[in-house]
Coordinates of N, CA and C in Angstrom, one line a residue:
X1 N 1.0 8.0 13.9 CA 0.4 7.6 12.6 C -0.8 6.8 12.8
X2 N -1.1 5.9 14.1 CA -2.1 5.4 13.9 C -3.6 6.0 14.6
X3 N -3.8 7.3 14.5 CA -4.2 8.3 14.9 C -5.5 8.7 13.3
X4 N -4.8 8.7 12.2 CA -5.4 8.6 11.4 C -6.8 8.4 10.7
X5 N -7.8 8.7 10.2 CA -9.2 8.0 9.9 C -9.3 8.4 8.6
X6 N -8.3 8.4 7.6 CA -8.7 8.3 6.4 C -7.0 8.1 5.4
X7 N -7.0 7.0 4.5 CA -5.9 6.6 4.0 C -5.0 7.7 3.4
X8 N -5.7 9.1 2.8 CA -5.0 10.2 2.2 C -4.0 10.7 3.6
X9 N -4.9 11.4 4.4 CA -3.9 11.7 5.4 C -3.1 11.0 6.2
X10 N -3.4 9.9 6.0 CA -2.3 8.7 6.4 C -1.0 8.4 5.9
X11 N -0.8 8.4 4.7 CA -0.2 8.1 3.3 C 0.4 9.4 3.5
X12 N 0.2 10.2 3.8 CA 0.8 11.7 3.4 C 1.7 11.8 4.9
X13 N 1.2 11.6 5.8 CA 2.2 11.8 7.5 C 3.2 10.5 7.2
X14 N 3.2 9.2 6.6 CA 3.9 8.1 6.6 C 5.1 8.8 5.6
X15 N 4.9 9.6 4.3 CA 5.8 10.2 3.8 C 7.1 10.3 4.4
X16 N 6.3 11.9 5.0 CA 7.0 12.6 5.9 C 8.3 12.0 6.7
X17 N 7.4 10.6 7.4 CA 8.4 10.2 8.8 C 9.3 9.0 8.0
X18 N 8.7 8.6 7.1 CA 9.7 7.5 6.2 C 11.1 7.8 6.1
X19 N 11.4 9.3 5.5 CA 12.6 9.6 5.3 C 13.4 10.1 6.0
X20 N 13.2 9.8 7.4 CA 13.7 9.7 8.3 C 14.8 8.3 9.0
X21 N 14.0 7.3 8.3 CA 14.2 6.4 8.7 C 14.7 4.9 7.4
X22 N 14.5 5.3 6.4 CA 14.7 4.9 5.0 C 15.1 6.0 3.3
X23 N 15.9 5.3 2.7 CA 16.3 6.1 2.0 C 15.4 5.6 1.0
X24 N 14.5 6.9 0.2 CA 13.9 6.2 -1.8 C 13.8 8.1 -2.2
X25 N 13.8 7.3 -3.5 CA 13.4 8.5 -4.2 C 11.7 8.0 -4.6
X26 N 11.2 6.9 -4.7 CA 9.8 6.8 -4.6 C 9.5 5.5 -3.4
X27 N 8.1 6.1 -3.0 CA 7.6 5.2 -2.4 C 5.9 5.1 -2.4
X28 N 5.6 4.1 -2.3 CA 4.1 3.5 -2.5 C 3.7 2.1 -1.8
X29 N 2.8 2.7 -1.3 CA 1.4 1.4 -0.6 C 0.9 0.3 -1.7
X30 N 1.1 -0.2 -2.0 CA -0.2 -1.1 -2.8 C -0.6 -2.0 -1.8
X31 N -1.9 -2.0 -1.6 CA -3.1 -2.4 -1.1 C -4.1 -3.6 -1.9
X32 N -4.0 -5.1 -1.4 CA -5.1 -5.7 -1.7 C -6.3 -5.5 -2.2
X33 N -6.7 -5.8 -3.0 CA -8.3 -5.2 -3.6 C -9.1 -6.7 -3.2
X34 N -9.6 -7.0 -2.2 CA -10.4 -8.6 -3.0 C -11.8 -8.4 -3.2
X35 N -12.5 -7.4 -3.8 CA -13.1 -7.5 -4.9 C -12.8 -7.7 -6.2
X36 N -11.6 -7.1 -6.3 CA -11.3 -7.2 -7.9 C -10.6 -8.3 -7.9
X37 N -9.6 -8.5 -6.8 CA -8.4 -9.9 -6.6 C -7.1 -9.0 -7.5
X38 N -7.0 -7.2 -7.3 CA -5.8 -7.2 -7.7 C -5.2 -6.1 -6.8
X39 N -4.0 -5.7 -6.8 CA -3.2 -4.8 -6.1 C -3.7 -3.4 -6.8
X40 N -3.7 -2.8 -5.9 CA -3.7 -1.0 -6.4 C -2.5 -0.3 -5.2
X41 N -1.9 0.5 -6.4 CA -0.8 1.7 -5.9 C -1.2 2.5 -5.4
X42 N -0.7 3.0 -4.7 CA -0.6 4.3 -3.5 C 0.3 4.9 -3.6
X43 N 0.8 6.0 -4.9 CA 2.2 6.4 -4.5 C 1.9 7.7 -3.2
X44 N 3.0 7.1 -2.5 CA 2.9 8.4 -1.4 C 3.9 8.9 -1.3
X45 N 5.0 9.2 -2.6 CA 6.0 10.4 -2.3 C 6.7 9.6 -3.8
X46 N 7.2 11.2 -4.4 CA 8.2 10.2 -5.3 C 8.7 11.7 -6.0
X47 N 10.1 12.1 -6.3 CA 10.9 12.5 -7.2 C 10.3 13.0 -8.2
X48 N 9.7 12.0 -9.3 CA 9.2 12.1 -10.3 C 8.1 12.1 -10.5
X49 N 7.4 13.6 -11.2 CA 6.2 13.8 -11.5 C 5.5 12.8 -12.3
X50 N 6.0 11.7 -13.3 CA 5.9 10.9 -14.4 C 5.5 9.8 -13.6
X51 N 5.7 9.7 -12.3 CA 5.7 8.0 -11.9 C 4.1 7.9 -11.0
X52 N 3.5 8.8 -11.1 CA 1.9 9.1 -11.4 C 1.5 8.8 -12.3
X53 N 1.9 8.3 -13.3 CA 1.3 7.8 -14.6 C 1.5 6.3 -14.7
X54 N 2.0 5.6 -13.7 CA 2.1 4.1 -13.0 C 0.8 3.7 -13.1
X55 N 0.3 2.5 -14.4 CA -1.4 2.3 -13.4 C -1.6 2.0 -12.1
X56 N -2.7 2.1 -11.6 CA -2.7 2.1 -10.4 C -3.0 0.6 -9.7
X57 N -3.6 0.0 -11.0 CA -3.8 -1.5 -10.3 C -3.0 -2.4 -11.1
X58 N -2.1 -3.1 -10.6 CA -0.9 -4.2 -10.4 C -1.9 -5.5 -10.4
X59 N -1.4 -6.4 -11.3 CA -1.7 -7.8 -11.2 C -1.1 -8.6 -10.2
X60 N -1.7 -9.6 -10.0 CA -1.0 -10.1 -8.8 C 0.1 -11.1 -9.3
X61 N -0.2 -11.9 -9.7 CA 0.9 -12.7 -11.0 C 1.7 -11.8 -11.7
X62 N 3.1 -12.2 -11.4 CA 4.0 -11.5 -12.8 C 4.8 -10.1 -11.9
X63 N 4.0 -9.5 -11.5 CA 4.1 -8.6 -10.4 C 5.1 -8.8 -9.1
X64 N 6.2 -7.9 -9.0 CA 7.2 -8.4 -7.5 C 6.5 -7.9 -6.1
X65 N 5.3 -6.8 -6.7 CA 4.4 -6.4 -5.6 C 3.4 -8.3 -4.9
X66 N 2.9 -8.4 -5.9 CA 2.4 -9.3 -6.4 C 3.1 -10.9 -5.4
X67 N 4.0 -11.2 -5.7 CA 5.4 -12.0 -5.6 C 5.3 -12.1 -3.6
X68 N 5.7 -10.8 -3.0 CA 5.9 -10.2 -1.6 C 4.3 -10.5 -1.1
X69 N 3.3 -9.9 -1.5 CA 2.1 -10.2 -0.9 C 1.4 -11.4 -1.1
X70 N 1.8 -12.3 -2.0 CA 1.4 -14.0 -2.1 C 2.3 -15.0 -0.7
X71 N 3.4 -14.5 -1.0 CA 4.6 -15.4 -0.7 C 5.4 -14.7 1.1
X72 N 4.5 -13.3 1.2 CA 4.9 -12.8 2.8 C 6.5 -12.3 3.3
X73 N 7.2 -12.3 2.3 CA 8.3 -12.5 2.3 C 9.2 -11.1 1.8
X74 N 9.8 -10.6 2.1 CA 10.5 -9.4 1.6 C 11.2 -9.7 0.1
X75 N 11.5 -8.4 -0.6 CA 12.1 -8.2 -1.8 C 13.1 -7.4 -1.8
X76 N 14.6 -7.8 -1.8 CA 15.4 -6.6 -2.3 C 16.4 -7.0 -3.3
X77 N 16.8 -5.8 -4.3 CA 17.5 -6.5 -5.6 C 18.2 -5.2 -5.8
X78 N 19.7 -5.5 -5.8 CA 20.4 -4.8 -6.2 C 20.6 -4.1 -7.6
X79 N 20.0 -4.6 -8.5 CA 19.7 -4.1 -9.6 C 18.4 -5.1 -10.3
X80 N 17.7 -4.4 -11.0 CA 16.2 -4.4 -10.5 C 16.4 -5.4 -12.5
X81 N 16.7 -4.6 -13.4 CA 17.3 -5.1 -14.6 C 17.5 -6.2 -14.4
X82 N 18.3 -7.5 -13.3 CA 18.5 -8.7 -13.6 C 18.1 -9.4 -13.3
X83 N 16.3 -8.6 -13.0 CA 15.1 -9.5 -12.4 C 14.5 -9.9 -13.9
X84 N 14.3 -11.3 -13.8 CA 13.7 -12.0 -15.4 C 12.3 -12.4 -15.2
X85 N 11.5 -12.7 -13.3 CA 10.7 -13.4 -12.9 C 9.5 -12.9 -13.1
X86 N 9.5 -11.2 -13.5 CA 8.4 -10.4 -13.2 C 8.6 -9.9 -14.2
X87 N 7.2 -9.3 -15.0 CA 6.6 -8.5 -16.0 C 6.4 -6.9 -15.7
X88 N 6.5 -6.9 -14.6 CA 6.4 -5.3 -13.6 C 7.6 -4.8 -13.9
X89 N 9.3 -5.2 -14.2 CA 10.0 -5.2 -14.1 C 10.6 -3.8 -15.5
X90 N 9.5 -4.3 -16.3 CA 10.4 -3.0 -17.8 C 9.7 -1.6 -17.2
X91 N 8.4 -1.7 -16.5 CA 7.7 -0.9 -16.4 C 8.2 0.2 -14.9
X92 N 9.0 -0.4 -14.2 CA 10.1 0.1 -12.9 C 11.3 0.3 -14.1
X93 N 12.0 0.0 -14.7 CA 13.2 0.3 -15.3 C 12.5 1.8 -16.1
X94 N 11.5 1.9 -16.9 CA 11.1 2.9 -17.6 C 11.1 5.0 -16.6
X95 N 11.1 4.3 -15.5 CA 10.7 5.2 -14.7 C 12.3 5.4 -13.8
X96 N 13.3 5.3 -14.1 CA 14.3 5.3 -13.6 C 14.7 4.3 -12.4
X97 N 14.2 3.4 -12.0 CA 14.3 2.8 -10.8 C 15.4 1.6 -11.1
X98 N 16.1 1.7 -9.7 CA 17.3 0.8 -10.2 C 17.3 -0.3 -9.2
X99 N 16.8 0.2 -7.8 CA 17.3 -1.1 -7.0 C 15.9 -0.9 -5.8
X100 N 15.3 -2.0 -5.4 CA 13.8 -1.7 -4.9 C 14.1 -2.5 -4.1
X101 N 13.0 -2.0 -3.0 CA 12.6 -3.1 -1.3 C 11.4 -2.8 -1.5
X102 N 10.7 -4.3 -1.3 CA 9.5 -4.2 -1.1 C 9.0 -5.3 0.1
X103 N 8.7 -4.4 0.9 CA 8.1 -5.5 2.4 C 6.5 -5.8 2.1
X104 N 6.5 -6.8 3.0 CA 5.0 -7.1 3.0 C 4.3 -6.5 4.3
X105 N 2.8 -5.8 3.9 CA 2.3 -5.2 5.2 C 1.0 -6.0 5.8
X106 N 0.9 -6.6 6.7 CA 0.5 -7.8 7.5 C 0.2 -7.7 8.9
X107 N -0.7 -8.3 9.4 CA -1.3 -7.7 11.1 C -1.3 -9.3 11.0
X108 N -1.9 -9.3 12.4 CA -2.9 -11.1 12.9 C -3.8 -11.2 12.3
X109 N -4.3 -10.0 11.7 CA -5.7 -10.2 11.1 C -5.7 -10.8 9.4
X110 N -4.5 -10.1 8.9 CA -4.9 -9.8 7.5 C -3.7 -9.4 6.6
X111 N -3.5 -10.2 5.4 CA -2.7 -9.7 4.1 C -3.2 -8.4 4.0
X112 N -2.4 -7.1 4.3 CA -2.8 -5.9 3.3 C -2.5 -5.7 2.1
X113 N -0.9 -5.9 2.1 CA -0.2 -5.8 0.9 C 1.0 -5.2 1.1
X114 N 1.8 -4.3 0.3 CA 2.7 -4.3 0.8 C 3.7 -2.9 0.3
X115 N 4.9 -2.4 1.0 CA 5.3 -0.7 1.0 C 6.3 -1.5 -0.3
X116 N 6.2 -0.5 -1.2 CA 7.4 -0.8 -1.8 C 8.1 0.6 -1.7
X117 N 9.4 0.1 -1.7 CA 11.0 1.5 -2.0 C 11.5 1.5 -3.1
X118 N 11.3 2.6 -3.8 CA 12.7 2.5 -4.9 C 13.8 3.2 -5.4
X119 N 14.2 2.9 -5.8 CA 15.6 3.8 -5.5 C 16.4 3.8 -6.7
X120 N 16.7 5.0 -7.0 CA 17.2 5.3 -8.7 C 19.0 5.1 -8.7
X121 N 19.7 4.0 -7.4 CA 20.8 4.2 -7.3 C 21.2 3.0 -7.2
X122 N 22.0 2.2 -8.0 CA 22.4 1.1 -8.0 C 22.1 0.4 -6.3
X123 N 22.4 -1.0 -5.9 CA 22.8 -1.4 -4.8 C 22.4 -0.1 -3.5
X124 N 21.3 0.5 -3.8 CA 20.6 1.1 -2.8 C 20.3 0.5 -1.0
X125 N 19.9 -0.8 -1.4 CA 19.6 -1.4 -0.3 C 20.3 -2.3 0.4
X126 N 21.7 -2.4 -0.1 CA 22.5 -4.0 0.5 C 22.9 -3.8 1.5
X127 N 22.8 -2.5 2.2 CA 23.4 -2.6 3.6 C 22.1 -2.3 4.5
X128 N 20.5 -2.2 4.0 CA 19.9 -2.3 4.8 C 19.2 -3.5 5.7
X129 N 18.9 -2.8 6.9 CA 18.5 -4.1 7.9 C 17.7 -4.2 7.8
X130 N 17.1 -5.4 7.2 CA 15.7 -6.3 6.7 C 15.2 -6.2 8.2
X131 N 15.7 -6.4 9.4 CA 15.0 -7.1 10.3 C 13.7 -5.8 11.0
X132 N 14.7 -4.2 11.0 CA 14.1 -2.9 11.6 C 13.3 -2.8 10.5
X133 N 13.7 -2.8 9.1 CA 12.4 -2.3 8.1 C 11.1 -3.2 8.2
X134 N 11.6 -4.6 8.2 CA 9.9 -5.4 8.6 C 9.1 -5.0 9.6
X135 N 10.6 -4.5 11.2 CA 9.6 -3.9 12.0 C 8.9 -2.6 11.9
X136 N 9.2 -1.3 10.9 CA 8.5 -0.4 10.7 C 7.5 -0.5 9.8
X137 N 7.6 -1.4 8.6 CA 6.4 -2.1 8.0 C 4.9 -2.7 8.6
X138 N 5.5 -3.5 10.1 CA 4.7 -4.2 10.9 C 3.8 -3.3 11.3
X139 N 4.2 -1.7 12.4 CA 3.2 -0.7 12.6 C 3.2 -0.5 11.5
X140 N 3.6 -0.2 10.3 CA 2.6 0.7 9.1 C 1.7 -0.2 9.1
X141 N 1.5 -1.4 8.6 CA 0.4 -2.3 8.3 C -0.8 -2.2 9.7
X142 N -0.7 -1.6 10.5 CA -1.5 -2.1 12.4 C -1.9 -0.5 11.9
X143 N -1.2 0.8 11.2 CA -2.0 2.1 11.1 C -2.9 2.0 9.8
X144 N -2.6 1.1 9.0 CA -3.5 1.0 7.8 C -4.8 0.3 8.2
X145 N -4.1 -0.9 9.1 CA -5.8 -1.6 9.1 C -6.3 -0.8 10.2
X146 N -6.1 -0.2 10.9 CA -6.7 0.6 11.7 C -7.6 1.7 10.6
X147 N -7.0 2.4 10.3 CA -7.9 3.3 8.8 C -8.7 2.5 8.2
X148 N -8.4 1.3 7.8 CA -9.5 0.7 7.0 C -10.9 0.6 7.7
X149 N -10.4 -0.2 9.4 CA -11.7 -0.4 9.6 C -12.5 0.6 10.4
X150 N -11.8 1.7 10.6 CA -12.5 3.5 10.9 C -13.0 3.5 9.8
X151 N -12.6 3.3 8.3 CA -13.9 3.9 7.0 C -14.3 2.9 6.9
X152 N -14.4 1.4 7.2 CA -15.6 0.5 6.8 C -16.3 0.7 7.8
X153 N -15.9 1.1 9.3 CA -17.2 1.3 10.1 C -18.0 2.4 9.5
X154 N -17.1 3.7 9.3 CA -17.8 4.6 8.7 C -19.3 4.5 7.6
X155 N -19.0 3.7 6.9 CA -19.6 3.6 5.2 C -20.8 2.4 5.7
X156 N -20.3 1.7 7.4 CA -21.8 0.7 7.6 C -22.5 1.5 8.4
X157 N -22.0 2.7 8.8 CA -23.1 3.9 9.7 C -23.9 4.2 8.9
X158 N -23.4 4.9 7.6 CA -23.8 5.5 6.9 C -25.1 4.8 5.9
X159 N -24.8 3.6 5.9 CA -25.7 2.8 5.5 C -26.6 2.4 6.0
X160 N -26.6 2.2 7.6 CA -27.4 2.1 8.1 C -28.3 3.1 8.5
X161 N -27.6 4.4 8.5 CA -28.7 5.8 8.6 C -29.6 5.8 7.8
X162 N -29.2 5.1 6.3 CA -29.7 5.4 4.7 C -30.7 4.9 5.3
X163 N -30.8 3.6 5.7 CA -31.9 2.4 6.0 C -33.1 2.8 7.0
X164 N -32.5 3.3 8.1 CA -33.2 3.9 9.4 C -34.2 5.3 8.2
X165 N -33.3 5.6 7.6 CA -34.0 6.8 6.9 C -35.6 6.2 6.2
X166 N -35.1 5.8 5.3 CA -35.6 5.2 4.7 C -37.3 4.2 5.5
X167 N -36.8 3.5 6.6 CA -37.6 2.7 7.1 C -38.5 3.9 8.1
X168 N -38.1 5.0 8.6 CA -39.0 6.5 9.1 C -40.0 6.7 7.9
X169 N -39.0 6.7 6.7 CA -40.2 7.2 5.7 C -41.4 6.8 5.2
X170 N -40.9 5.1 5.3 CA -42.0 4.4 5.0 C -43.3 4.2 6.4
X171 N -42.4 4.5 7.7 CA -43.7 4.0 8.3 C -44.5 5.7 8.3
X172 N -43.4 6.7 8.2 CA -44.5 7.7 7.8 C -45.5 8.1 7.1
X173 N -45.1 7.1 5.8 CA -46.3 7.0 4.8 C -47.7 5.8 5.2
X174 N -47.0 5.3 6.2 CA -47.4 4.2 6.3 C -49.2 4.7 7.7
X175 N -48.8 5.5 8.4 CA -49.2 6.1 9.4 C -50.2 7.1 8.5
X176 N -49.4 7.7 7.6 CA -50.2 9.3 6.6 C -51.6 8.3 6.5

């Protein structure tokens, strides 16, 4: 997976090998924005055609996405209903979801943000090992920032071609 150079085909091979190693009927990336300062969703697999219609940017406040990527800390709740702390909370019941994990995804370098699981089945998660999922979290977060900074190198090449272009044309005119 960390082979990758663009978040789509990334998101799409993490699917795949997830359910191998984790049980959800949906799963999703949300990703730090700090331009805007808010979370955006990634669903990268899910059951339900409807749960595409999730906005895609999450507040960071009020939010258990939100909650995990302030505070670094994992989320699991056997029934998602007797969470009172978060505003995210009617809007996961609406969509069938009953019991969620959500890790935080984190390098040395950098808060990404974080994988959330959900799971349309009561007490989904109480026998899972927190300790192996943070470690499969830890490489997912090391193949994400890897992708990020392949397209931010990308997008400063490209900019700087624009520029190099740009600065040929002028001394071309400049020489005419």
């Amino acid at each position: 997976i960390a082979l990758h150079r663009n978040l789509p085909d990334l998101f799409h091979d993490l699917a795949g090998h997830l359910h191998n190693l984790l049980e959800f009927r949906n799963l999703g990336v949300v990703l730090y924005d700090e331009p805007g300062n808010f979370l955006r969703l990634h669903i990268l697999e899910s059951s339900e055609p409807e749960i595409h219609a999730i906005p895609d940017k999450l507040p960071i406040e009020g939010s258990i996405s939100g909650w995990v990527w302030q505070n670094q800390q994992p989320f699991v709740t056997a029934d998602i209903q007797q969470e009172t702390r978060f505003t995210t909370v009617k809007m996961a019941s609406e969509y069938g979801v009953k019991s969620v994990c959500i890790l935080p995804l984190t390098t040395a370098h950098r808060r990404l943000g974080v994988l959330d699981i959900w799971s349309d089945k009561a007490g989904a998660y109480d026998r899972l090992d927190l300790e192996f999922a943070q470690l499969v979290t830890s490489q997912i977060a090391v193949a994400i920032e890897n992708t990020l900074n392949f397209e931010e190198a990308r997008a400063a090449q490209q900019e700087l071609a624009s520029e190099r272009d740009q600065l040929r044309l002028l001394l071309d005119v400049g020489n005419a």
